[in-house]
Amino acid sequence: MQWKQIEPAQFNRNTFDMIGNHWMLITAQKPDGTVNTMTASWGGMGVLWRKNVVFAFIRPQRYTKEFVDQAGRFTLSFFDEGYKKQLSYLGSVSGRDEDKITKANLTVEQLDQAPVFEQANTAIICRTLYTQAIDPAQFKFPEMDERWYSEKDYHTVYVAEIEAIYVKK
């Protein structure tokens, strides 16, 4: 199957289901050409600063964070249900320790000079506009900090402009 670019207004999938239930891969490429990815189930899409944007969250210890920070761009890739095992694996091991993309039997390809996966059904290419670490002092309900950040490893929030959305034909 080939990729077809669509306008953000044509994107009519349920993002709550896509991100929360089926998960996504956040992927970036360093200037030296190396690629890393991580599984994520937190994020969103919307409009901010008159731009179509995504919101993604990455913990500081994740190897992929280095790639996203250096590249200034990243992709979100979405897969059919049959890839849940690979996505679970990619979220449980580090690219620092092994070639996890190869071990997951996924193939990286380039769209608009950004890494996506041949096996994905949807790819969103993003350019980082804003980042900020979650500030625990801003939690309105202390139990949020206690539940999600027992190790005090607060996510960095990435707000990124959607440069392009591709779907498989």
Short mmCIF file of N, CA, C and O in Angstrom, two decimals, residues 35-162:
data_model
loop_
_atom_site.label_atom_id
_atom_site.label_comp_id
_atom_site.label_asym_id
_atom_site.label_seq_id
_atom_site.Cartn_x
_atom_site.Cartn_y
_atom_site.Cartn_z
N VAL A 35 17.66 6.35 14.30
CA VAL A 35 16.24 6.50 14.60
C VAL A 35 15.92 5.75 15.88
O VAL A 35 16.45 4.66 16.11
N ASN A 36 15.05 6.30 16.69
CA ASN A 36 14.54 5.59 17.85
C ASN A 36 13.06 5.89 17.99
O ASN A 36 12.56 6.89 17.51
N THR A 37 12.38 4.98 18.68
CA THR A 37 10.94 5.10 18.83
C THR A 37 10.52 4.64 20.21
O THR A 37 11.27 3.92 20.89
N MET A 38 9.34 5.05 20.63
CA MET A 38 8.77 4.61 21.88
C MET A 38 7.25 4.54 21.73
O MET A 38 6.66 5.26 20.94
N THR A 39 6.64 3.68 22.49
CA THR A 39 5.19 3.55 22.50
C THR A 39 4.62 4.58 23.47
O THR A 39 5.19 4.83 24.53
N ALA A 40 3.50 5.17 23.09
CA ALA A 40 2.84 6.15 23.95
C ALA A 40 1.33 5.94 23.91
O ALA A 40 0.78 5.57 22.87
N SER A 41 0.70 6.18 25.05
CA SER A 41 -0.76 6.12 25.11
C SER A 41 -1.33 7.39 25.73
O SER A 41 -2.49 7.43 26.11
N TRP A 42 -0.50 8.41 25.84
CA TRP A 42 -0.94 9.72 26.32
C TRP A 42 -0.68 10.72 25.21
O TRP A 42 0.41 10.72 24.61
N GLY A 43 -1.63 11.56 24.94
CA GLY A 43 -1.44 12.59 23.92
C GLY A 43 -2.77 13.10 23.44
O GLY A 43 -3.83 12.71 23.95
N GLY A 44 -2.73 13.96 22.46
CA GLY A 44 -3.95 14.51 21.92
C GLY A 44 -3.69 15.34 20.69
O GLY A 44 -2.55 15.54 20.27
N MET A 45 -4.78 15.83 20.11
CA MET A 45 -4.72 16.67 18.92
C MET A 45 -5.71 17.81 19.11
O MET A 45 -6.74 17.65 19.77
N GLY A 46 -5.39 18.95 18.52
CA GLY A 46 -6.29 20.07 18.61
C GLY A 46 -5.76 21.26 17.85
O GLY A 46 -4.96 21.12 16.92
N VAL A 47 -6.20 22.43 18.26
CA VAL A 47 -5.81 23.67 17.62
C VAL A 47 -5.25 24.59 18.71
O VAL A 47 -5.86 24.76 19.76
N LEU A 48 -4.09 25.16 18.44
CA LEU A 48 -3.45 26.09 19.37
C LEU A 48 -2.64 27.07 18.53
O LEU A 48 -1.98 26.66 17.57
N TRP A 49 -2.70 28.33 18.87
CA TRP A 49 -1.96 29.36 18.15
C TRP A 49 -2.30 29.35 16.66
O TRP A 49 -1.43 29.54 15.80
N ARG A 50 -3.58 29.07 16.37
CA ARG A 50 -4.08 29.00 14.99
C ARG A 50 -3.34 27.95 14.16
O ARG A 50 -3.22 28.07 12.94
N LYS A 51 -2.86 26.94 14.82
CA LYS A 51 -2.17 25.84 14.14
C LYS A 51 -2.82 24.53 14.56
O LYS A 51 -3.28 24.39 15.70
N ASN A 52 -2.82 23.56 13.66
CA ASN A 52 -3.23 22.20 14.00
C ASN A 52 -2.04 21.56 14.71
O ASN A 52 -0.92 21.56 14.18
N VAL A 53 -2.29 21.06 15.91
CA VAL A 53 -1.19 20.58 16.75
C VAL A 53 -1.50 19.21 17.33
O VAL A 53 -2.64 18.77 17.38
N VAL A 54 -0.41 18.58 17.78
CA VAL A 54 -0.50 17.38 18.62
C VAL A 54 0.15 17.72 19.95
O VAL A 54 0.97 18.63 20.05
N PHE A 55 -0.25 16.95 20.97
CA PHE A 55 0.36 17.05 22.29
C PHE A 55 0.91 15.66 22.60
O PHE A 55 0.19 14.67 22.49
N ALA A 56 2.17 15.60 22.94
CA ALA A 56 2.79 14.32 23.28
C ALA A 56 3.54 14.49 24.60
O ALA A 56 3.96 15.60 24.96
N PHE A 57 3.73 13.39 25.30
CA PHE A 57 4.33 13.42 26.62
C PHE A 57 5.45 12.38 26.69
O PHE A 57 5.22 11.21 26.36
N ILE A 58 6.65 12.81 27.10
CA ILE A 58 7.79 11.90 27.17
C ILE A 58 8.50 12.09 28.51
O ILE A 58 8.83 13.21 28.89
N ARG A 59 8.72 10.97 29.19
CA ARG A 59 9.45 11.03 30.47
C ARG A 59 10.94 11.31 30.21
O ARG A 59 11.48 10.94 29.17
N PRO A 60 11.62 11.94 31.17
CA PRO A 60 13.01 12.35 30.95
C PRO A 60 13.98 11.20 30.71
O PRO A 60 14.98 11.37 30.01
N GLN A 61 13.70 10.02 31.24
CA GLN A 61 14.64 8.92 31.10
C GLN A 61 14.49 8.16 29.78
O GLN A 61 15.30 7.31 29.46
N ARG A 62 13.48 8.48 29.01
CA ARG A 62 13.26 7.77 27.75
C ARG A 62 14.31 8.16 26.72
O ARG A 62 14.57 9.35 26.49
N TYR A 63 14.92 7.17 26.11
CA TYR A 63 15.96 7.40 25.10
C TYR A 63 15.41 8.20 23.92
O TYR A 63 16.10 9.06 23.36
N THR A 64 14.17 7.98 23.56
CA THR A 64 13.56 8.70 22.44
C THR A 64 13.55 10.21 22.68
O THR A 64 13.61 10.99 21.73
N LYS A 65 13.51 10.63 23.93
CA LYS A 65 13.49 12.06 24.24
C LYS A 65 14.71 12.77 23.65
O LYS A 65 14.60 13.86 23.11
N GLU A 66 15.87 12.14 23.75
CA GLU A 66 17.09 12.72 23.15
C GLU A 66 16.91 12.96 21.66
O GLU A 66 17.33 13.98 21.12
N PHE A 67 16.28 12.01 20.99
CA PHE A 67 16.08 12.10 19.55
C PHE A 67 15.10 13.22 19.21
O PHE A 67 15.36 14.02 18.31
N VAL A 68 13.99 13.29 19.93
CA VAL A 68 12.99 14.32 19.69
C VAL A 68 13.59 15.71 19.95
O VAL A 68 13.41 16.64 19.17
N ASP A 69 14.34 15.83 21.04
CA ASP A 69 14.94 17.12 21.37
C ASP A 69 15.96 17.56 20.34
O ASP A 69 16.02 18.73 19.97
N GLN A 70 16.78 16.63 19.86
CA GLN A 70 17.80 16.98 18.86
C GLN A 70 17.21 17.27 17.50
O GLN A 70 17.65 18.16 16.79
N ALA A 71 16.20 16.51 17.12
CA ALA A 71 15.64 16.63 15.77
C ALA A 71 14.74 17.85 15.61
O ALA A 71 14.66 18.43 14.53
N GLY A 72 14.01 18.20 16.67
CA GLY A 72 13.04 19.28 16.56
C GLY A 72 11.79 18.87 15.79
O GLY A 72 10.88 19.66 15.60
N ARG A 73 11.76 17.63 15.35
CA ARG A 73 10.62 17.04 14.64
C ARG A 73 10.45 15.62 15.14
O ARG A 73 11.42 14.99 15.59
N PHE A 74 9.23 15.12 15.02
CA PHE A 74 8.98 13.73 15.35
C PHE A 74 7.75 13.29 14.58
O PHE A 74 7.04 14.11 13.99
N THR A 75 7.53 11.99 14.58
CA THR A 75 6.34 11.46 13.93
C THR A 75 5.53 10.65 14.94
O THR A 75 6.08 10.11 15.90
N LEU A 76 4.24 10.59 14.67
CA LEU A 76 3.35 9.70 15.40
C LEU A 76 2.86 8.68 14.39
O LEU A 76 2.34 9.05 13.33
N SER A 77 3.07 7.40 14.69
CA SER A 77 2.64 6.33 13.79
C SER A 77 1.59 5.49 14.49
O SER A 77 1.74 5.14 15.67
N PHE A 78 0.55 5.14 13.74
CA PHE A 78 -0.56 4.35 14.26
C PHE A 78 -0.68 3.08 13.43
O PHE A 78 -0.44 3.09 12.22
N PHE A 79 -1.08 1.99 14.10
CA PHE A 79 -1.08 0.66 13.49
C PHE A 79 -2.42 -0.03 13.66
O PHE A 79 -3.20 0.31 14.55
N ASP A 80 -2.64 -1.03 12.84
CA ASP A 80 -3.81 -1.90 13.01
C ASP A 80 -3.65 -2.69 14.30
O ASP A 80 -2.54 -2.86 14.83
N GLU A 81 -4.75 -3.23 14.79
CA GLU A 81 -4.78 -3.98 16.06
C GLU A 81 -3.76 -5.12 16.11
O GLU A 81 -3.23 -5.44 17.16
N GLY A 82 -3.45 -5.71 14.98
CA GLY A 82 -2.52 -6.84 14.94
C GLY A 82 -1.10 -6.51 15.37
O GLY A 82 -0.28 -7.42 15.54
N TYR A 83 -0.79 -5.25 15.58
CA TYR A 83 0.57 -4.85 15.97
C TYR A 83 0.71 -4.55 17.46
O TYR A 83 1.73 -4.05 17.91
N LYS A 84 -0.30 -4.86 18.23
CA LYS A 84 -0.28 -4.54 19.67
C LYS A 84 0.92 -5.19 20.39
O LYS A 84 1.53 -4.57 21.26
N LYS A 85 1.26 -6.41 20.01
CA LYS A 85 2.38 -7.10 20.65
C LYS A 85 3.69 -6.34 20.38
O LYS A 85 4.49 -6.14 21.30
N GLN A 86 3.90 -5.90 19.15
CA GLN A 86 5.12 -5.14 18.84
C GLN A 86 5.13 -3.80 19.57
O GLN A 86 6.17 -3.39 20.07
N LEU A 87 3.99 -3.13 19.63
CA LEU A 87 3.93 -1.85 20.33
C LEU A 87 4.22 -2.02 21.82
O LEU A 87 4.91 -1.19 22.43
N SER A 88 3.70 -3.09 22.40
CA SER A 88 3.97 -3.37 23.81
C SER A 88 5.46 -3.60 24.03
O SER A 88 6.05 -3.07 24.96
N TYR A 89 6.07 -4.37 23.15
CA TYR A 89 7.51 -4.64 23.23
C TYR A 89 8.31 -3.33 23.11
O TYR A 89 9.21 -3.07 23.91
N LEU A 90 7.96 -2.51 22.12
CA LEU A 90 8.70 -1.26 21.90
C LEU A 90 8.56 -0.29 23.07
O LEU A 90 9.41 0.57 23.26
N GLY A 91 7.53 -0.45 23.87
CA GLY A 91 7.36 0.39 25.05
C GLY A 91 8.03 -0.16 26.28
O GLY A 91 8.10 0.51 27.31
N SER A 92 8.54 -1.39 26.20
CA SER A 92 9.10 -2.03 27.39
C SER A 92 10.62 -2.20 27.36
O SER A 92 11.21 -2.56 28.37
N VAL A 93 11.24 -1.95 26.21
CA VAL A 93 12.70 -2.05 26.11
C VAL A 93 13.26 -0.74 25.60
O VAL A 93 12.55 0.06 25.00
N SER A 94 14.55 -0.52 25.83
CA SER A 94 15.18 0.72 25.42
C SER A 94 16.04 0.51 24.18
O SER A 94 16.77 -0.48 24.08
N GLY A 95 15.98 1.48 23.29
CA GLY A 95 16.86 1.49 22.12
C GLY A 95 18.31 1.71 22.49
O GLY A 95 19.19 1.52 21.66
N ARG A 96 18.58 2.09 23.73
CA ARG A 96 19.96 2.20 24.20
C ARG A 96 20.61 0.82 24.28
O ARG A 96 21.82 0.68 24.13
N ASP A 97 19.77 -0.18 24.56
CA ASP A 97 20.28 -1.52 24.87
C ASP A 97 20.23 -2.49 23.70
O ASP A 97 20.93 -3.50 23.71
N GLU A 98 19.39 -2.22 22.71
CA GLU A 98 19.24 -3.15 21.60
C GLU A 98 18.58 -2.45 20.43
O GLU A 98 18.00 -1.38 20.58
N ASP A 99 18.66 -3.09 19.28
CA ASP A 99 17.98 -2.59 18.08
C ASP A 99 16.54 -3.05 18.13
O ASP A 99 16.15 -4.02 17.49
N LYS A 100 15.74 -2.36 18.93
CA LYS A 100 14.39 -2.82 19.19
C LYS A 100 13.47 -2.71 17.98
O LYS A 100 12.53 -3.49 17.84
N ILE A 101 13.74 -1.78 17.08
CA ILE A 101 12.91 -1.66 15.88
C ILE A 101 13.06 -2.90 15.01
O ILE A 101 12.07 -3.48 14.55
N THR A 102 14.29 -3.34 14.82
CA THR A 102 14.54 -4.56 14.04
C THR A 102 13.94 -5.77 14.74
O THR A 102 13.29 -6.61 14.10
N LYS A 103 14.11 -5.86 16.05
CA LYS A 103 13.56 -7.00 16.79
C LYS A 103 12.04 -7.03 16.76
O LYS A 103 11.45 -8.10 16.89
N ALA A 104 11.41 -5.88 16.59
CA ALA A 104 9.95 -5.83 16.48
C ALA A 104 9.47 -6.10 15.05
O ALA A 104 8.27 -6.05 14.78
N ASN A 105 10.41 -6.36 14.15
CA ASN A 105 10.10 -6.62 12.74
C ASN A 105 9.37 -5.47 12.07
O ASN A 105 8.44 -5.68 11.28
N LEU A 106 9.80 -4.25 12.39
CA LEU A 106 9.24 -3.07 11.74
C LEU A 106 10.29 -2.46 10.81
O LEU A 106 11.49 -2.59 11.06
N THR A 107 9.82 -1.79 9.78
CA THR A 107 10.70 -1.20 8.78
C THR A 107 10.50 0.31 8.77
O THR A 107 9.38 0.79 8.57
N VAL A 108 11.59 1.04 8.98
CA VAL A 108 11.55 2.50 8.94
C VAL A 108 11.66 2.95 7.49
O VAL A 108 12.48 2.43 6.74
N GLU A 109 10.82 3.90 7.13
CA GLU A 109 10.94 4.56 5.84
C GLU A 109 10.79 6.06 6.06
O GLU A 109 10.44 6.49 7.16
N GLN A 110 11.08 6.84 5.04
CA GLN A 110 11.05 8.29 5.17
C GLN A 110 9.85 8.87 4.43
O GLN A 110 9.57 8.50 3.29
N LEU A 111 9.15 9.77 5.10
CA LEU A 111 8.12 10.61 4.49
C LEU A 111 8.48 12.05 4.85
O LEU A 111 8.65 12.36 6.03
N ASP A 112 8.64 12.89 3.87
CA ASP A 112 9.00 14.30 4.13
C ASP A 112 10.23 14.40 5.04
O ASP A 112 10.27 15.21 5.95
N GLN A 113 11.20 13.54 4.79
CA GLN A 113 12.45 13.51 5.56
C GLN A 113 12.22 13.28 7.05
O GLN A 113 12.91 13.82 7.90
N ALA A 114 11.22 12.45 7.34
CA ALA A 114 10.91 12.09 8.73
C ALA A 114 10.67 10.58 8.79
O ALA A 114 10.10 10.00 7.86
N PRO A 115 11.10 9.93 9.88
CA PRO A 115 10.97 8.48 9.97
C PRO A 115 9.55 8.03 10.34
O PRO A 115 8.97 8.51 11.32
N VAL A 116 9.01 7.12 9.53
CA VAL A 116 7.72 6.50 9.80
C VAL A 116 7.90 5.00 9.58
O VAL A 116 8.96 4.55 9.15
N PHE A 117 6.86 4.24 9.84
CA PHE A 117 6.95 2.79 9.70
C PHE A 117 6.11 2.30 8.53
O PHE A 117 4.93 2.67 8.40
N GLU A 118 6.73 1.49 7.71
CA GLU A 118 6.06 0.91 6.55
C GLU A 118 4.77 0.19 6.95
O GLU A 118 3.79 0.20 6.21
N GLN A 119 4.74 -0.42 8.12
CA GLN A 119 3.60 -1.21 8.57
C GLN A 119 2.46 -0.37 9.16
O GLN A 119 1.38 -0.88 9.41
N ALA A 120 2.70 0.92 9.39
CA ALA A 120 1.69 1.78 9.99
C ALA A 120 0.55 2.05 9.01
O ALA A 120 0.74 1.95 7.79
N ASN A 121 -0.61 2.41 9.54
CA ASN A 121 -1.72 2.80 8.68
C ASN A 121 -1.90 4.31 8.62
O ASN A 121 -2.57 4.83 7.74
N THR A 122 -1.31 5.01 9.59
CA THR A 122 -1.40 6.48 9.67
C THR A 122 -0.09 7.01 10.20
O THR A 122 0.48 6.43 11.14
N ALA A 123 0.39 8.10 9.62
CA ALA A 123 1.62 8.75 10.09
C ALA A 123 1.39 10.25 10.13
O ALA A 123 0.88 10.83 9.16
N ILE A 124 1.73 10.85 11.25
CA ILE A 124 1.59 12.30 11.42
C ILE A 124 2.98 12.87 11.64
O ILE A 124 3.69 12.46 12.56
N ILE A 125 3.37 13.79 10.78
CA ILE A 125 4.69 14.41 10.87
C ILE A 125 4.53 15.73 11.62
O ILE A 125 3.67 16.56 11.27
N CYS A 126 5.37 15.92 12.65
CA CYS A 126 5.19 17.02 13.59
C CYS A 126 6.48 17.82 13.76
O CYS A 126 7.57 17.26 13.76
N ARG A 127 6.31 19.13 13.94
CA ARG A 127 7.44 20.02 14.23
C ARG A 127 7.21 20.63 15.60
O ARG A 127 6.19 21.27 15.85
N THR A 128 8.17 20.44 16.49
CA THR A 128 8.03 20.91 17.87
C THR A 128 7.95 22.44 17.92
O THR A 128 8.78 23.13 17.35
N LEU A 129 6.92 22.93 18.62
CA LEU A 129 6.74 24.36 18.82
C LEU A 129 7.05 24.79 20.25
O LEU A 129 7.49 25.91 20.49
N TYR A 130 6.79 23.87 21.21
CA TYR A 130 6.88 24.26 22.62
C TYR A 130 7.12 23.01 23.46
O TYR A 130 6.55 21.95 23.18
N THR A 131 7.96 23.14 24.47
CA THR A 131 8.16 22.05 25.42
C THR A 131 8.18 22.63 26.83
O THR A 131 8.60 23.77 27.04
N GLN A 132 7.72 21.81 27.76
CA GLN A 132 7.80 22.20 29.17
C GLN A 132 7.63 20.95 30.02
O GLN A 132 6.76 20.13 29.76
N ALA A 133 8.44 20.85 31.06
CA ALA A 133 8.30 19.76 32.01
C ALA A 133 7.06 20.01 32.86
O ALA A 133 6.76 21.16 33.22
N ILE A 134 6.34 18.96 33.15
CA ILE A 134 5.20 19.08 34.05
C ILE A 134 5.68 19.58 35.40
O ILE A 134 6.66 19.07 35.95
N ASP A 135 5.02 20.57 35.93
CA ASP A 135 5.37 21.18 37.21
C ASP A 135 4.44 20.62 38.28
O ASP A 135 3.24 20.91 38.26
N PRO A 136 4.96 19.84 39.22
CA PRO A 136 4.10 19.23 40.23
C PRO A 136 3.36 20.25 41.09
O PRO A 136 2.29 19.96 41.62
N ALA A 137 3.89 21.45 41.21
CA ALA A 137 3.22 22.48 42.00
C ALA A 137 1.89 22.90 41.36
O ALA A 137 1.05 23.51 42.03
N GLN A 138 1.69 22.59 40.10
CA GLN A 138 0.48 23.00 39.40
C GLN A 138 -0.65 21.97 39.45
O GLN A 138 -1.75 22.24 38.97
N PHE A 139 -0.40 20.80 40.04
CA PHE A 139 -1.47 19.81 40.17
C PHE A 139 -2.54 20.36 41.11
O PHE A 139 -2.24 20.81 42.22
N LYS A 140 -3.77 20.33 40.68
CA LYS A 140 -4.88 20.79 41.51
C LYS A 140 -5.37 19.69 42.44
O LYS A 140 -6.08 19.97 43.40
N PHE A 141 -4.99 18.46 42.11
CA PHE A 141 -5.34 17.31 42.94
C PHE A 141 -4.06 16.54 43.25
O PHE A 141 -3.50 15.89 42.36
N PRO A 142 -3.57 16.60 44.49
CA PRO A 142 -2.29 15.97 44.84
C PRO A 142 -2.22 14.49 44.49
O PRO A 142 -1.14 13.97 44.22
N GLU A 143 -3.36 13.81 44.45
CA GLU A 143 -3.32 12.39 44.14
C GLU A 143 -2.83 12.12 42.71
O GLU A 143 -2.35 11.03 42.42
N MET A 144 -2.91 13.11 41.82
CA MET A 144 -2.38 12.95 40.46
C MET A 144 -0.86 12.77 40.52
O MET A 144 -0.30 11.90 39.87
N ASP A 145 -0.21 13.61 41.32
CA ASP A 145 1.25 13.51 41.49
C ASP A 145 1.60 12.17 42.13
O ASP A 145 2.50 11.47 41.67
N GLU A 146 0.88 11.82 43.16
CA GLU A 146 1.15 10.56 43.87
C GLU A 146 0.96 9.35 42.96
O GLU A 146 1.76 8.41 42.98
N ARG A 147 -0.09 9.36 42.17
CA ARG A 147 -0.41 8.19 41.33
C ARG A 147 0.54 8.04 40.15
O ARG A 147 1.00 6.95 39.85
N TRP A 148 0.84 9.13 39.44
CA TRP A 148 1.57 9.03 38.18
C TRP A 148 3.06 9.34 38.30
O TRP A 148 3.82 9.02 37.38
N TYR A 149 3.49 9.94 39.41
CA TYR A 149 4.88 10.39 39.50
C TYR A 149 5.53 10.02 40.83
O TYR A 149 6.19 10.84 41.45
N SER A 150 5.39 8.79 41.24
CA SER A 150 5.99 8.35 42.50
C SER A 150 7.52 8.49 42.46
O SER A 150 8.15 8.69 43.50
N GLU A 151 8.10 8.43 41.26
CA GLU A 151 9.56 8.58 41.13
C GLU A 151 9.96 10.00 40.76
O GLU A 151 11.14 10.27 40.50
N LYS A 152 8.99 10.90 40.70
CA LYS A 152 9.22 12.32 40.40
C LYS A 152 9.88 12.52 39.03
O LYS A 152 10.62 13.48 38.81
N ASP A 153 9.59 11.62 38.09
CA ASP A 153 10.12 11.70 36.73
C ASP A 153 9.06 12.33 35.81
O ASP A 153 8.46 11.67 34.99
N TYR A 154 8.88 13.62 35.96
CA TYR A 154 7.81 14.34 35.30
C TYR A 154 8.01 14.40 33.79
O TYR A 154 9.10 14.72 33.31
N HIS A 155 6.93 14.08 33.07
CA HIS A 155 6.95 14.13 31.62
C HIS A 155 7.31 15.54 31.12
O HIS A 155 6.97 16.53 31.77
N THR A 156 7.91 15.59 29.96
CA THR A 156 7.99 16.83 29.20
C THR A 156 6.80 16.82 28.26
O THR A 156 6.52 15.81 27.60
N VAL A 157 6.09 17.93 28.21
CA VAL A 157 4.96 18.09 27.30
C VAL A 157 5.50 18.71 26.01
O VAL A 157 6.19 19.73 26.05
N TYR A 158 5.18 18.08 24.90
CA TYR A 158 5.56 18.60 23.59
C TYR A 158 4.30 19.06 22.87
O TYR A 158 3.35 18.27 22.72
N VAL A 159 4.28 20.30 22.45
CA VAL A 159 3.23 20.81 21.58
C VAL A 159 3.91 20.94 20.22
O VAL A 159 4.93 21.62 20.09
N ALA A 160 3.34 20.27 19.22
CA ALA A 160 3.98 20.25 17.91
C ALA A 160 2.97 20.52 16.81
O ALA A 160 1.85 20.01 16.84
N GLU A 161 3.38 21.31 15.85
CA GLU A 161 2.54 21.59 14.69
C GLU A 161 2.49 20.38 13.78
O GLU A 161 3.51 19.72 13.53
N ILE A 162 1.31 20.08 13.29
CA ILE A 162 1.15 19.00 12.32
C ILE A 162 1.61 19.53 10.97
O ILE A 162 1.00 20.45 10.41
#
